[in-house]
């Protein structure tokens, strides 16, 4: 018998790999530690998953090295990783890589293991001059990297010679950590604490808080859905509940949908909990992330704030997990592992016997459904704080308006009114760039991306046409490339067009843009938001990034330039998305003293979600929408998985999708009523970056069986095809 360990290496393989534990380090190899192992002829980092003894197997490779003395994963996180891998049909290695603490860089060095002696050197020089050359360099005893040896010896197949010298026992390999040792005390012990609140809770807040605090006291797994209109004091409830968990000696996790919201949340959280809280997100430098992760792991941090990846913060003894804006699609990762941080958070809470609080003004259909059927506990904050009124919403029909103007006369007169009253104005359009696309008015030609099946977007500053999927760029034409016609129409305003229109009409009022292009530079987002919050900037034009969570105090008017952008997506959630985004953006108006006004421009004024937005009627919207979902067998009545089949050739993608659907249909017939296969069909985004895309949907009656069903189907796909199968469980986008 010998000691072996299963290692999860960061590779797209479904399980773990087994390695022998060398005697010298046996005591230190425990689950959760990071080690170095050899896979094929590469050295990779991996996490020790399981340690056990097994019959001696020939050819079992040894673990090379322990990277860090402390484990980087807790047993709880390992269990969570297994659940994610299973539920989302994702390779364990990819799950671990995406959850894991940042890798401290390490490099491989060579060192002399035994001196060959002059006689051997003489023989080698005659027979194997390359090896002699390497050993000559190495005989001084210094450790060297492969690059340094390459420079010194100028040998061609250096790697092969080195391998042989290691085998013959002349050289040994060594791993050296590149990362600086984590500092003892990072930026964590600063900041004085403010009282958690200067306010007395309203009666609604009190009811919610008492229920949540009670669950924390009971160490019970319980999920609360805090449904509160915008500005109703949800954050206040989160902070008090976190404070309660901390007072019991437990820890807290506070998730926000987007990195952009962390500074604002940290200001409030940090104000209360000072040095006991930390931010964890992917834009920290790897050194910062590594240090923060270690500090959390050691129990030096009580509250972690961050976007979806923060759900993996290695906090022990969690008392509460807050998921703010729980409906937000950003919680879903759009690459493997395609997890939804909201669902992961709930599973984590379940494993840790802790309380989860989902908060939103516009809960997802799934969460509200669970709240009504008793799986979650519903708490409501139906009113704005201090009698604040919800804004007046007016729908303006674009059909009768001059299409050349991005803003209707009706909205323009409201803007003027706001300017006169010294209020700020927020303009929302869910589309960046100048115009959605350009079109020759003579021949009708529309330039499209050569790599993707989408139209190109015109950008003003650079006068370029850009693809928003692959970043392909070409210069904007002066004349139509097809018919040489000179009249080019800029169809569908984007943020740049609105910004230009505003600055030309109101040259004295400062106007800023807030979209992916405008905030590319680090720190720019904070700068723009700070300028708008302080009142330095009068107009803010932005995409959905401005709709989320910001507590602007002086916005009197919100103009939605075109509500149809989200409404017309080929996705069963498009009505839900439209309702959510319009309600959220409308909620930015009238949060201070001034009552707010909202203008929604649309070509589709009779769309059913708009009336509910205007009446602030979430329940009305929910009940209409849930009936549709029931009729059409969509979530929350079914679990959904989407299989995207990608290939370089259209016919390969189509064939792969057809094969998969045949296999799935055959398997589904064995379980009558349990699974339904929809498709295959060309994906709405039929071609991206020169890759053709087909897709199909699988609807499952029960949650548990879906992953297993898909794995069985994938296992039956004959090997050797040119297509790639992408599995997306609980997809948020069907494009
Ligand atoms: P939400 O998170 O629901 O949008 P917030 O928690 O940000 O709402 O509250 C909106 C505003 O009301 C904040 O400025 C907050 O300080 C204030 N506020 C919250 N609760 C109370 C309260 N009980 N009494 C007075 N003001 C409050
Ligand atoms: Zn493209």
XYZ file of C-alpha atoms and ligand atoms in Angstrom:
763
model
C 0.000 0.000 0.000
C 1.090 3.512 -0.677
C -0.236 7.007 0.038
C -1.856 8.690 -2.898
C -3.794 11.905 -3.435
C -6.462 12.949 -5.900
C -5.572 16.339 -7.300
C -7.884 18.796 -9.040
C -5.730 20.408 -11.702
C -6.844 23.472 -13.599
C -7.650 21.669 -16.836
C -10.927 21.049 -18.650
C -11.172 17.445 -17.494
C -14.127 16.105 -15.611
C -12.575 14.699 -12.446
C -9.360 14.604 -10.448
C -6.003 12.964 -11.235
C -4.212 10.606 -8.862
C -0.613 11.067 -7.723
C 1.758 9.302 -5.352
C 2.690 11.185 -2.182
C 6.468 11.115 -1.692
C 7.483 10.003 1.817
C 9.267 13.211 2.691
C 6.170 15.404 2.407
C 3.460 12.930 3.398
C 2.627 14.712 6.648
C 2.082 18.021 4.908
C -0.202 16.797 2.118
C -3.726 17.527 3.311
C -6.925 18.377 1.416
C -7.192 21.971 0.258
C -3.479 22.553 -0.193
C -2.005 23.719 -3.440
C 0.633 21.490 -4.979
C 2.563 21.146 -8.219
C 2.128 18.041 -10.333
C 3.248 16.933 -13.751
C 0.580 16.401 -16.422
C 1.909 15.068 -19.724
C 5.171 17.018 -19.687
C 3.869 20.203 -18.112
C 4.037 21.234 -14.489
C 0.697 22.504 -13.225
C -0.737 23.729 -9.967
C -3.594 21.740 -8.477
C -5.543 21.372 -5.268
C -5.246 18.269 -3.092
C -8.778 16.850 -3.053
C -8.525 13.508 -1.286
C -5.738 11.648 0.504
C -5.912 7.873 0.924
C -3.862 4.721 0.611
C -4.062 2.446 -2.366
C -2.298 -0.504 -3.869
C 1.092 0.440 -5.290
C 0.569 1.179 -8.968
C 3.484 1.297 -11.358
C 3.889 4.541 -13.219
C 2.005 6.665 -10.706
C 3.734 10.031 -10.761
C 4.714 11.762 -7.540
C 3.462 15.124 -6.305
C 6.303 17.508 -7.072
C 6.024 20.256 -4.573
C 3.786 21.959 -2.056
C 3.210 25.523 -3.198
C 2.054 27.093 0.058
C 2.207 25.728 3.589
C -1.412 26.649 4.371
C -4.421 25.147 2.611
C -6.058 27.559 0.175
C -9.449 25.807 0.138
C -11.691 25.023 3.073
C -13.573 21.694 3.165
C -16.753 23.704 2.691
C -15.471 25.338 -0.498
C -14.409 21.961 -1.825
C -17.893 20.620 -1.304
C -19.287 23.678 -3.053
C -16.906 23.138 -5.981
C -18.168 19.591 -6.380
C -21.749 20.781 -6.393
C -21.004 23.430 -9.052
C -19.153 20.945 -11.207
C -22.041 18.523 -10.972
C -24.934 20.937 -11.333
C -23.505 23.137 -14.077
C -21.871 20.242 -15.950
C -18.479 21.943 -15.691
C -15.051 20.311 -15.362
C -13.922 20.325 -11.729
C -10.561 21.791 -12.717
C -12.225 24.797 -14.328
C -14.451 25.276 -11.296
C -11.443 25.208 -8.996
C -9.530 27.619 -11.227
C -12.388 30.049 -11.301
C -13.059 29.829 -7.540
C -9.519 29.696 -6.460
C -7.261 32.229 -4.900
C -4.943 33.886 -7.370
C -1.988 31.752 -8.254
C 1.213 32.940 -6.764
C 3.482 32.783 -9.795
C 6.145 30.155 -9.641
C 9.010 29.289 -11.910
C 11.023 26.193 -12.520
C 14.767 26.184 -11.890
C 17.522 23.624 -12.477
C 20.300 22.884 -10.032
C 23.242 20.508 -9.977
C 22.343 17.286 -8.124
C 25.682 15.522 -8.285
C 28.943 16.616 -9.771
C 29.897 14.399 -12.734
C 33.637 14.666 -12.015
C 36.322 15.494 -14.552
C 36.530 12.026 -16.066
C 32.831 11.814 -16.870
C 32.966 15.328 -18.243
C 35.742 14.334 -20.616
C 33.766 11.333 -21.834
C 30.620 13.402 -22.224
C 32.476 16.062 -24.164
C 33.543 13.473 -26.686
C 30.242 11.617 -26.948
C 27.468 13.979 -25.926
C 28.829 17.502 -26.267
C 25.404 19.128 -25.640
C 25.106 17.569 -22.200
C 28.676 18.444 -21.383
C 27.939 22.044 -22.325
C 24.981 22.193 -19.952
C 26.857 20.570 -17.087
C 29.830 22.891 -17.603
C 27.548 25.827 -16.960
C 25.809 24.154 -14.046
C 28.914 22.973 -12.227
C 29.189 26.280 -10.375
C 26.217 25.123 -8.292
C 23.892 28.068 -9.118
C 20.192 27.497 -9.831
C 19.134 28.525 -13.345
C 15.935 28.834 -15.302
C 15.523 27.228 -18.692
C 15.713 30.641 -20.376
C 18.982 31.457 -18.724
C 20.404 28.095 -19.783
C 19.182 28.645 -23.309
C 21.042 31.940 -23.451
C 24.196 30.441 -21.998
C 24.317 27.268 -24.089
C 22.470 28.260 -27.260
C 21.296 24.655 -27.603
C 18.378 23.729 -29.813
C 16.636 20.839 -28.077
C 17.563 21.996 -24.613
C 14.434 20.573 -22.978
C 15.199 17.018 -24.073
C 18.798 17.174 -22.817
C 17.663 18.614 -19.513
C 15.106 15.842 -19.086
C 17.793 13.243 -19.645
C 20.219 14.890 -17.247
C 17.490 14.951 -14.596
C 16.801 11.255 -15.221
C 20.482 10.418 -14.968
C 20.610 12.188 -11.629
C 22.994 15.009 -12.562
C 20.421 17.782 -12.373
C 17.314 18.344 -10.319
C 14.297 20.547 -10.905
C 13.045 22.994 -8.332
C 9.954 25.187 -8.097
C 10.457 28.675 -6.761
C 7.581 30.915 -5.670
C 7.597 34.211 -7.505
C 5.041 35.915 -5.287
C 6.299 38.030 -2.493
C 5.338 36.697 0.867
C 2.043 38.179 1.985
C 2.532 41.120 4.297
C 1.510 40.596 7.869
C -0.984 43.439 7.954
C -2.344 44.700 4.696
C -4.808 47.522 4.227
C -7.211 45.792 6.536
C -6.746 47.441 9.870
C -7.654 51.004 9.087
C -10.809 53.035 9.315
C -12.837 53.963 12.337
C -16.273 52.498 12.739
C -19.427 54.533 12.509
C -22.574 53.381 14.255
C -24.412 50.937 12.026
C -27.227 53.393 11.631
C -28.321 56.784 12.769
C -31.872 55.984 11.761
C -34.689 54.277 13.539
C -35.919 51.490 11.352
C -39.333 51.950 9.781
C -41.936 49.403 10.792
C -41.448 47.456 7.539
C -37.693 47.452 7.971
C -38.120 46.342 11.564
C -40.245 43.330 10.596
C -37.698 42.258 7.973
C -34.744 42.803 10.261
C -36.271 40.888 13.176
C -37.031 37.900 10.977
C -33.519 37.834 9.513
C -31.828 38.315 12.889
C -33.937 35.501 14.304
C -32.781 33.144 11.558
C -29.158 34.108 12.229
C -29.666 33.312 15.917
C -31.137 29.929 15.020
C -28.154 29.086 12.787
C -30.808 28.060 10.341
C -30.539 27.793 6.593
C -33.219 30.181 5.537
C -33.579 32.288 2.404
C -35.253 35.682 2.610
C -36.442 37.630 -0.370
C -36.414 41.299 0.546
C -38.674 42.893 -2.013
C -38.413 46.630 -1.538
C -39.097 49.429 -4.002
C -36.103 51.554 -4.975
C -35.048 53.744 -2.065
C -37.048 51.798 0.498
C -34.084 51.158 2.789
C -32.984 47.661 1.814
C -29.307 48.460 2.281
C -30.067 49.648 5.778
C -31.582 46.256 6.552
C -28.576 44.406 5.096
C -26.148 46.434 7.203
C -28.047 45.831 10.412
C -28.364 42.131 9.692
C -24.634 41.887 8.948
C -23.942 43.737 12.173
C -26.079 41.234 14.012
C -24.179 38.279 12.528
C -20.868 39.893 13.467
C -22.057 40.519 17.002
C -22.544 36.762 17.260
C -18.956 36.236 16.197
C -19.876 35.135 12.695
C -18.887 36.405 9.271
C -20.748 37.970 6.369
C -20.656 37.996 2.602
C -22.204 40.860 0.629
C -22.583 40.312 -3.110
C -23.226 43.071 -5.618
C -23.943 42.493 -9.305
C -21.127 44.553 -10.719
C -17.606 45.618 -9.799
C -18.719 49.190 -10.483
C -20.979 49.066 -7.450
C -18.326 47.931 -4.981
C -16.862 51.383 -4.179
C -20.283 52.760 -3.340
C -21.204 49.776 -1.185
C -17.775 49.774 0.445
C -18.265 53.378 1.421
C -21.280 52.402 3.489
C -20.052 48.996 4.631
C -16.559 50.286 5.323
C -17.991 53.242 7.199
C -19.696 50.875 9.595
C -17.313 47.939 9.852
C -14.050 49.739 9.121
C -10.988 47.538 8.861
C -12.954 44.356 9.344
C -14.130 44.327 5.745
C -12.436 43.757 2.420
C -13.295 43.810 -1.258
C -12.586 40.790 -3.398
C -12.792 41.059 -7.165
C -10.922 40.261 -10.323
C -9.675 43.784 -10.989
C -7.433 43.778 -7.944
C -3.827 43.086 -8.825
C -2.890 39.470 -8.288
C -0.770 40.478 -5.299
C -3.693 42.319 -3.702
C -6.043 39.448 -4.379
C -3.606 36.944 -2.989
C -3.143 38.943 0.200
C -6.852 39.561 0.644
C -7.647 35.900 0.110
C -5.036 34.894 2.704
C -6.315 37.437 5.212
C -9.857 36.107 4.775
C -8.620 32.540 5.058
C -6.889 33.359 8.322
C -10.037 34.858 9.794
C -8.784 38.455 9.795
C -11.753 39.685 7.745
C -15.380 39.705 8.904
C -17.210 41.115 5.891
C -16.346 40.487 2.250
C -17.924 42.655 -0.459
C -17.693 41.877 -4.140
C -19.227 40.766 -7.421
C -20.046 37.165 -8.300
C -16.593 35.637 -7.767
C -16.620 36.890 -4.158
C -19.151 34.152 -3.427
C -16.061 31.935 -3.106
C -14.370 34.017 -0.405
C -12.912 31.501 2.085
C -14.836 32.843 5.088
C -15.376 30.346 7.856
C -18.516 30.341 10.018
C -20.701 32.447 7.776
C -23.699 33.987 9.482
C -25.264 35.767 6.533
C -24.949 36.092 2.776
C -26.542 39.146 1.152
C -27.241 39.061 -2.580
C -28.176 42.584 -3.571
C -30.069 43.142 -6.835
C -30.589 39.398 -6.953
C -32.401 39.548 -10.316
C -29.324 40.841 -12.109
C -28.049 38.725 -15.008
C -24.466 39.693 -14.169
C -24.518 37.089 -11.416
C -24.363 34.517 -14.154
C -20.890 33.775 -15.479
C -20.906 33.596 -19.272
C -17.908 31.285 -19.549
C -17.173 27.901 -18.033
C -18.023 27.253 -15.261
C -21.332 28.913 -16.139
C -22.549 29.311 -12.582
C -25.066 31.766 -11.187
C -23.612 33.329 -8.037
C -27.107 33.721 -6.586
C -27.766 29.980 -6.746
C -24.238 29.203 -5.573
C -24.710 31.574 -2.648
C -27.919 29.829 -1.675
C -26.231 26.424 -1.877
C -23.326 27.760 0.149
C -25.723 29.097 2.773
C -27.366 25.701 2.899
C -24.065 23.942 3.442
C -22.997 26.458 6.100
C -26.380 26.558 7.919
C -26.528 30.238 7.320
C -29.063 32.850 6.325
C -29.273 34.211 2.796
C -30.942 37.517 1.985
C -31.875 38.195 -1.646
C -32.818 41.795 -2.219
C -34.379 43.578 -5.171
C -36.965 46.084 -6.256
C -37.715 43.788 -9.189
C -37.118 40.198 -8.055
C -36.456 37.553 -10.668
C -39.488 35.474 -11.590
C -37.735 32.436 -10.097
C -37.102 34.025 -6.696
C -40.532 35.574 -6.357
C -42.107 32.274 -7.323
C -40.094 30.597 -4.559
C -41.159 33.297 -2.127
C -44.832 32.784 -2.929
C -44.637 29.002 -2.692
C -42.969 29.182 0.700
C -39.501 27.995 -0.208
C -38.188 31.491 0.525
C -39.432 33.859 3.162
C -40.878 37.065 1.690
C -40.239 40.449 3.366
C -41.623 43.596 1.789
C -40.659 47.244 1.924
C -43.486 48.736 -0.104
C -42.688 52.411 0.451
C -39.845 54.803 -0.052
C -38.196 56.116 3.101
C -39.635 59.268 4.717
C -42.701 59.344 2.524
C -40.612 59.720 -0.623
C -42.819 59.324 -3.683
C -42.097 56.945 -6.505
C -41.555 58.867 -9.741
C -44.280 59.721 -12.257
C -43.787 57.657 -15.390
C -44.976 58.841 -18.796
C -44.869 56.711 -21.946
C -44.118 58.641 -25.144
C -44.956 57.089 -28.511
C -42.042 57.347 -30.946
C -44.104 56.342 -33.979
C -45.388 59.837 -34.557
C -42.046 61.530 -34.001
C -39.256 62.804 -36.205
C -36.831 59.916 -36.376
C -33.842 62.137 -36.934
C -34.102 63.403 -33.351
C -32.963 61.010 -30.650
C -35.108 62.781 -28.057
C -38.750 63.738 -28.619
C -40.053 67.304 -28.187
C -42.014 66.079 -25.161
C -38.860 64.806 -23.430
C -36.967 67.900 -24.520
C -39.430 70.197 -22.789
C -39.093 68.154 -19.595
C -35.315 68.411 -19.826
C -35.611 72.176 -20.125
C -37.886 72.222 -17.098
C -35.325 70.244 -15.089
C -32.530 72.547 -16.184
C -34.577 75.551 -15.064
C -35.178 73.917 -11.706
C -31.483 73.061 -11.376
C -32.172 69.345 -11.273
C -29.947 66.673 -12.741
C -31.079 64.557 -15.677
C -30.254 60.946 -16.417
C -30.586 59.692 -19.996
C -30.699 55.989 -20.483
C -30.158 54.076 -23.697
C -29.058 50.484 -23.657
C -26.751 50.835 -26.604
C -23.280 52.297 -26.787
C -21.690 54.022 -29.730
C -23.236 56.702 -31.950
C -25.749 54.748 -33.943
C -26.844 51.145 -33.833
C -25.970 50.730 -37.499
C -25.626 52.796 -40.644
C -27.623 52.334 -43.806
C -27.339 53.700 -47.310
C -30.616 55.495 -47.991
C -30.302 54.863 -51.714
C -29.582 51.121 -51.994
C -30.405 50.042 -48.442
C -26.960 48.534 -47.802
C -26.058 47.948 -44.114
C -22.415 47.166 -43.233
C -22.023 43.971 -41.248
C -19.133 42.430 -39.375
C -17.081 40.112 -41.511
C -16.567 37.708 -38.570
C -19.984 37.854 -36.932
C -23.500 37.826 -38.183
C -24.314 41.284 -36.749
C -24.431 44.871 -37.925
C -21.516 47.177 -37.126
C -21.988 50.073 -34.717
C -20.842 53.561 -35.635
C -18.553 55.277 -33.091
C -18.147 58.996 -33.226
C -14.696 60.029 -31.942
C -12.772 57.610 -34.090
C -15.356 57.675 -36.932
C -15.227 53.920 -36.998
C -17.606 51.047 -37.468
C -17.061 48.542 -34.695
C -18.342 45.074 -33.958
C -19.513 44.770 -30.362
C -18.898 41.030 -30.378
C -15.392 40.621 -31.764
C -14.030 44.197 -31.786
C -13.527 44.135 -35.538
C -13.036 47.739 -36.715
C -13.248 49.479 -40.054
C -13.341 53.159 -40.867
C -16.759 54.700 -41.318
C -17.469 55.215 -45.027
C -17.993 58.663 -46.579
C -20.065 57.071 -49.313
C -21.892 53.786 -49.631
C -19.342 51.027 -50.384
C -21.914 49.343 -52.571
C -23.614 52.004 -54.707
C -21.356 54.991 -53.902
C -24.457 56.842 -52.747
C -23.645 59.740 -50.459
C -26.692 59.776 -48.217
C -25.981 57.594 -45.220
C -28.489 57.265 -42.403
C -27.401 56.711 -38.815
C -30.096 54.412 -37.520
C -30.915 53.890 -33.863
C -29.278 56.358 -31.473
C -26.600 55.182 -29.059
C -25.102 56.892 -26.014
C -22.691 59.003 -28.089
C -25.490 60.410 -30.240
C -27.521 61.410 -27.181
C -24.466 62.962 -25.588
C -23.773 64.968 -28.749
C -27.385 66.065 -29.001
C -27.411 67.232 -25.362
C -24.142 69.157 -25.543
C -25.206 70.951 -28.692
C -28.517 71.947 -27.147
C -27.228 72.770 -23.658
C -23.619 73.874 -24.141
C -23.429 75.349 -20.622
C -24.299 72.176 -18.797
C -21.673 69.575 -18.224
C -22.590 66.193 -19.679
C -20.833 62.883 -19.072
C -21.195 59.472 -20.623
C -21.195 56.254 -18.631
C -20.798 53.118 -20.731
C -18.178 50.467 -21.403
C -16.274 52.731 -23.806
C -16.290 55.787 -21.584
C -15.018 54.104 -18.431
C -12.354 51.867 -19.879
C -9.550 53.594 -17.956
C -9.084 52.427 -14.366
C -10.702 54.807 -11.897
C -12.733 56.550 -14.604
C -16.036 55.018 -13.502
C -15.604 56.247 -9.933
C -14.619 59.675 -11.254
C -17.707 60.068 -13.440
C -20.032 58.838 -10.709
C -18.427 61.104 -8.116
C -18.783 64.129 -10.421
C -22.416 63.341 -11.018
C -23.175 62.671 -7.350
C -21.513 65.922 -6.313
C -23.521 67.869 -8.876
C -20.509 68.935 -10.950
C -22.105 67.189 -13.911
C -25.678 67.992 -14.895
C -26.462 65.304 -17.470
C -25.456 61.688 -17.327
C -25.963 59.516 -20.412
C -25.514 55.821 -19.941
C -26.288 52.213 -20.655
C -27.719 49.772 -18.129
C -24.677 50.439 -15.964
C -26.346 53.630 -14.715
C -29.557 51.815 -13.861
C -28.120 49.738 -11.082
C -28.245 50.607 -7.425
C -26.796 54.123 -7.518
C -28.179 56.433 -4.873
C -28.246 59.769 -6.744
C -29.900 62.448 -4.658
C -30.609 65.215 -7.173
C -31.947 63.504 -10.253
C -35.295 65.046 -11.133
C -35.767 63.469 -14.540
C -34.931 60.168 -16.163
C -35.372 59.819 -19.922
C -35.393 56.362 -21.450
C -34.489 57.157 -25.048
C -35.571 53.838 -26.497
C -37.228 51.144 -24.436
C -37.424 48.766 -27.397
C -33.777 47.744 -27.285
C -34.375 45.129 -24.580
C -38.012 44.520 -25.459
C -37.342 42.965 -28.836
C -34.678 40.431 -27.943
C -35.543 36.863 -28.968
C -35.499 35.594 -25.409
C -38.288 34.399 -23.137
C -36.977 36.786 -20.478
C -37.167 39.924 -22.634
C -40.363 41.212 -20.976
C -38.944 40.525 -17.525
C -35.679 42.275 -18.442
C -37.549 45.270 -19.818
C -39.665 45.578 -16.707
C -36.632 45.253 -14.449
C -34.362 47.635 -16.241
C -37.011 50.337 -16.706
C -38.107 50.079 -13.085
C -34.504 50.248 -11.925
C -33.608 53.216 -14.081
C -36.826 54.995 -13.155
C -35.843 54.375 -9.539
C -32.852 56.682 -9.959
C -35.267 59.616 -10.153
C -36.549 61.498 -7.143
C -34.430 59.823 -4.487
C -33.788 63.080 -2.634
C -36.070 65.987 -1.852
C -37.194 66.532 -5.426
C -40.004 64.302 -6.699
C -38.945 62.454 -9.829
C -40.299 62.272 -13.389
C -39.599 59.562 -15.911
C -40.163 59.616 -19.663
C -40.090 56.331 -21.526
C -39.831 56.645 -25.319
C -40.899 53.624 -27.329
C -42.208 52.428 -30.686
C -44.222 49.874 -28.768
C -46.295 51.829 -26.216
C -48.805 48.987 -25.784
C -46.215 46.453 -24.690
C -47.594 44.776 -21.568
C -44.592 45.419 -19.348
C -44.748 49.205 -19.823
C -48.064 49.811 -18.056
C -46.784 47.908 -15.033
C -43.630 50.011 -15.010
C -45.727 53.184 -15.125
C -47.906 51.985 -12.244
C -44.983 50.603 -10.203
C -46.908 47.368 -10.137
C -44.465 44.509 -9.665
C -47.118 42.034 -8.579
C -49.313 42.799 -11.568
C -46.384 42.232 -13.872
C -45.422 39.050 -12.062
C -48.861 37.483 -12.291
C -49.222 38.197 -16.005
C -45.755 36.922 -16.780
C -45.933 33.809 -14.614
C -49.032 32.668 -16.490
C -47.105 32.864 -19.761
C -44.222 30.929 -18.283
C -46.578 28.233 -17.104
C -48.251 27.939 -20.506
C -44.969 27.702 -22.331
C -43.173 25.395 -19.868
C -40.451 27.884 -19.067
C -38.668 28.528 -15.754
C -39.608 28.539 -12.922
C -41.873 25.669 -14.022
C -39.045 23.852 -15.756
C -35.300 23.777 -15.362
C -33.637 24.859 -18.531
C -30.317 23.984 -20.089
C -29.015 25.273 -23.347
C -26.582 23.396 -25.519
C -24.675 25.586 -27.951
C -22.856 23.795 -30.726
C -20.021 25.761 -32.265
C -17.917 24.950 -35.309
C -15.784 26.630 -37.950
C -18.113 25.321 -40.620
C -21.839 25.926 -40.686
C -22.519 22.321 -41.671
C -20.469 20.945 -38.752
C -22.375 23.054 -36.249
C -25.685 21.987 -37.713
C -24.732 18.320 -37.811
C -23.435 18.367 -34.221
C -26.657 19.953 -33.017
C -28.742 17.437 -34.927
C -26.808 14.489 -33.523
C -27.114 15.819 -30.004
C -30.837 16.390 -30.335
C -31.374 12.855 -31.670
C -29.449 11.397 -28.739
C -31.312 13.604 -26.266
C -34.719 12.747 -27.741
C -33.955 9.043 -27.631
C -32.839 9.245 -24.009
C -35.805 11.444 -23.069
C -38.240 8.799 -24.317
C -37.010 6.527 -21.523
C -38.288 9.002 -18.925
C -41.748 9.995 -20.115
C -42.665 13.562 -19.179
C -39.324 14.306 -17.497
C -37.413 15.963 -20.339
C -38.312 17.934 -23.403
C -35.895 18.760 -26.201
C -36.509 21.971 -28.154
C -34.639 22.568 -31.387
C -32.045 22.355 -32.797
C -32.037 25.727 -34.502
C -29.567 28.308 -35.631
C -28.683 30.519 -32.640
C -29.893 34.143 -32.909
C -26.218 35.110 -32.936
C -25.572 32.667 -35.736
C -21.928 33.527 -36.240
C -19.439 35.131 -33.865
C -15.706 35.500 -34.526
C -16.023 33.264 -37.562
C -17.560 30.482 -35.515
C -20.999 29.207 -36.506
C -23.478 28.565 -33.737
C -26.464 26.267 -33.393
C -28.340 25.608 -30.218
C -31.027 23.546 -28.550
C -32.838 23.706 -25.262
C -33.533 20.973 -22.788
C -36.370 21.468 -20.343
C -36.449 19.286 -17.269
C -39.275 18.622 -14.892
C -36.949 18.239 -11.924
C -33.833 20.119 -10.939
C -31.662 17.259 -9.875
C -31.682 15.084 -12.950
C -30.781 17.671 -15.589
C -26.993 17.607 -15.206
C -26.891 13.828 -15.272
C -29.104 13.737 -18.351
C -26.805 16.090 -20.253
C -23.695 14.221 -19.194
C -25.207 10.997 -20.487
C -26.071 12.636 -23.809
C -22.572 14.080 -24.168
C -21.137 10.647 -23.405
C -23.061 9.210 -26.344
C -21.893 11.752 -28.908
C -19.536 9.835 -31.206
C -16.003 11.181 -30.798
C -13.883 12.830 -33.421
C -16.156 15.659 -34.490
C -15.126 19.167 -35.304
C -17.743 20.881 -33.179
C -17.646 22.069 -29.593
C -20.526 21.510 -27.193
C -21.147 24.228 -24.659
C -23.495 23.429 -21.819
C -25.274 26.292 -20.090
C -27.489 25.222 -17.197
C -30.049 27.865 -16.141
C -29.023 30.102 -19.061
C -29.580 33.825 -18.677
C -29.090 34.649 -22.340
C -30.411 32.714 -25.277
C -28.507 34.599 -27.955
P -32.464 50.871 -1.119
O -31.280 50.019 -0.803
O -33.770 50.175 -0.903
O -32.428 51.552 -2.445
P -31.316 52.562 0.945
O -31.056 51.597 2.038
O -30.156 53.004 0.116
O -32.479 52.029 -0.018
O -32.067 53.802 1.570
C -32.378 54.969 0.835
C -32.028 56.176 1.666
O -32.825 56.215 2.849
C -30.587 56.157 2.141
O -30.063 57.446 2.004
C -30.684 55.749 3.590
O -29.640 56.327 4.379
C -32.025 56.286 4.010
N -32.681 55.458 5.048
C -32.735 54.114 5.074
N -33.443 53.675 6.133
C -33.841 54.779 6.812
C -34.634 54.999 8.008
N -35.135 53.987 8.708
N -34.859 56.274 8.378
C -34.351 57.313 7.651
N -33.616 57.170 6.534
C -33.351 55.923 6.099
Zn -17.623 40.720 -35.145
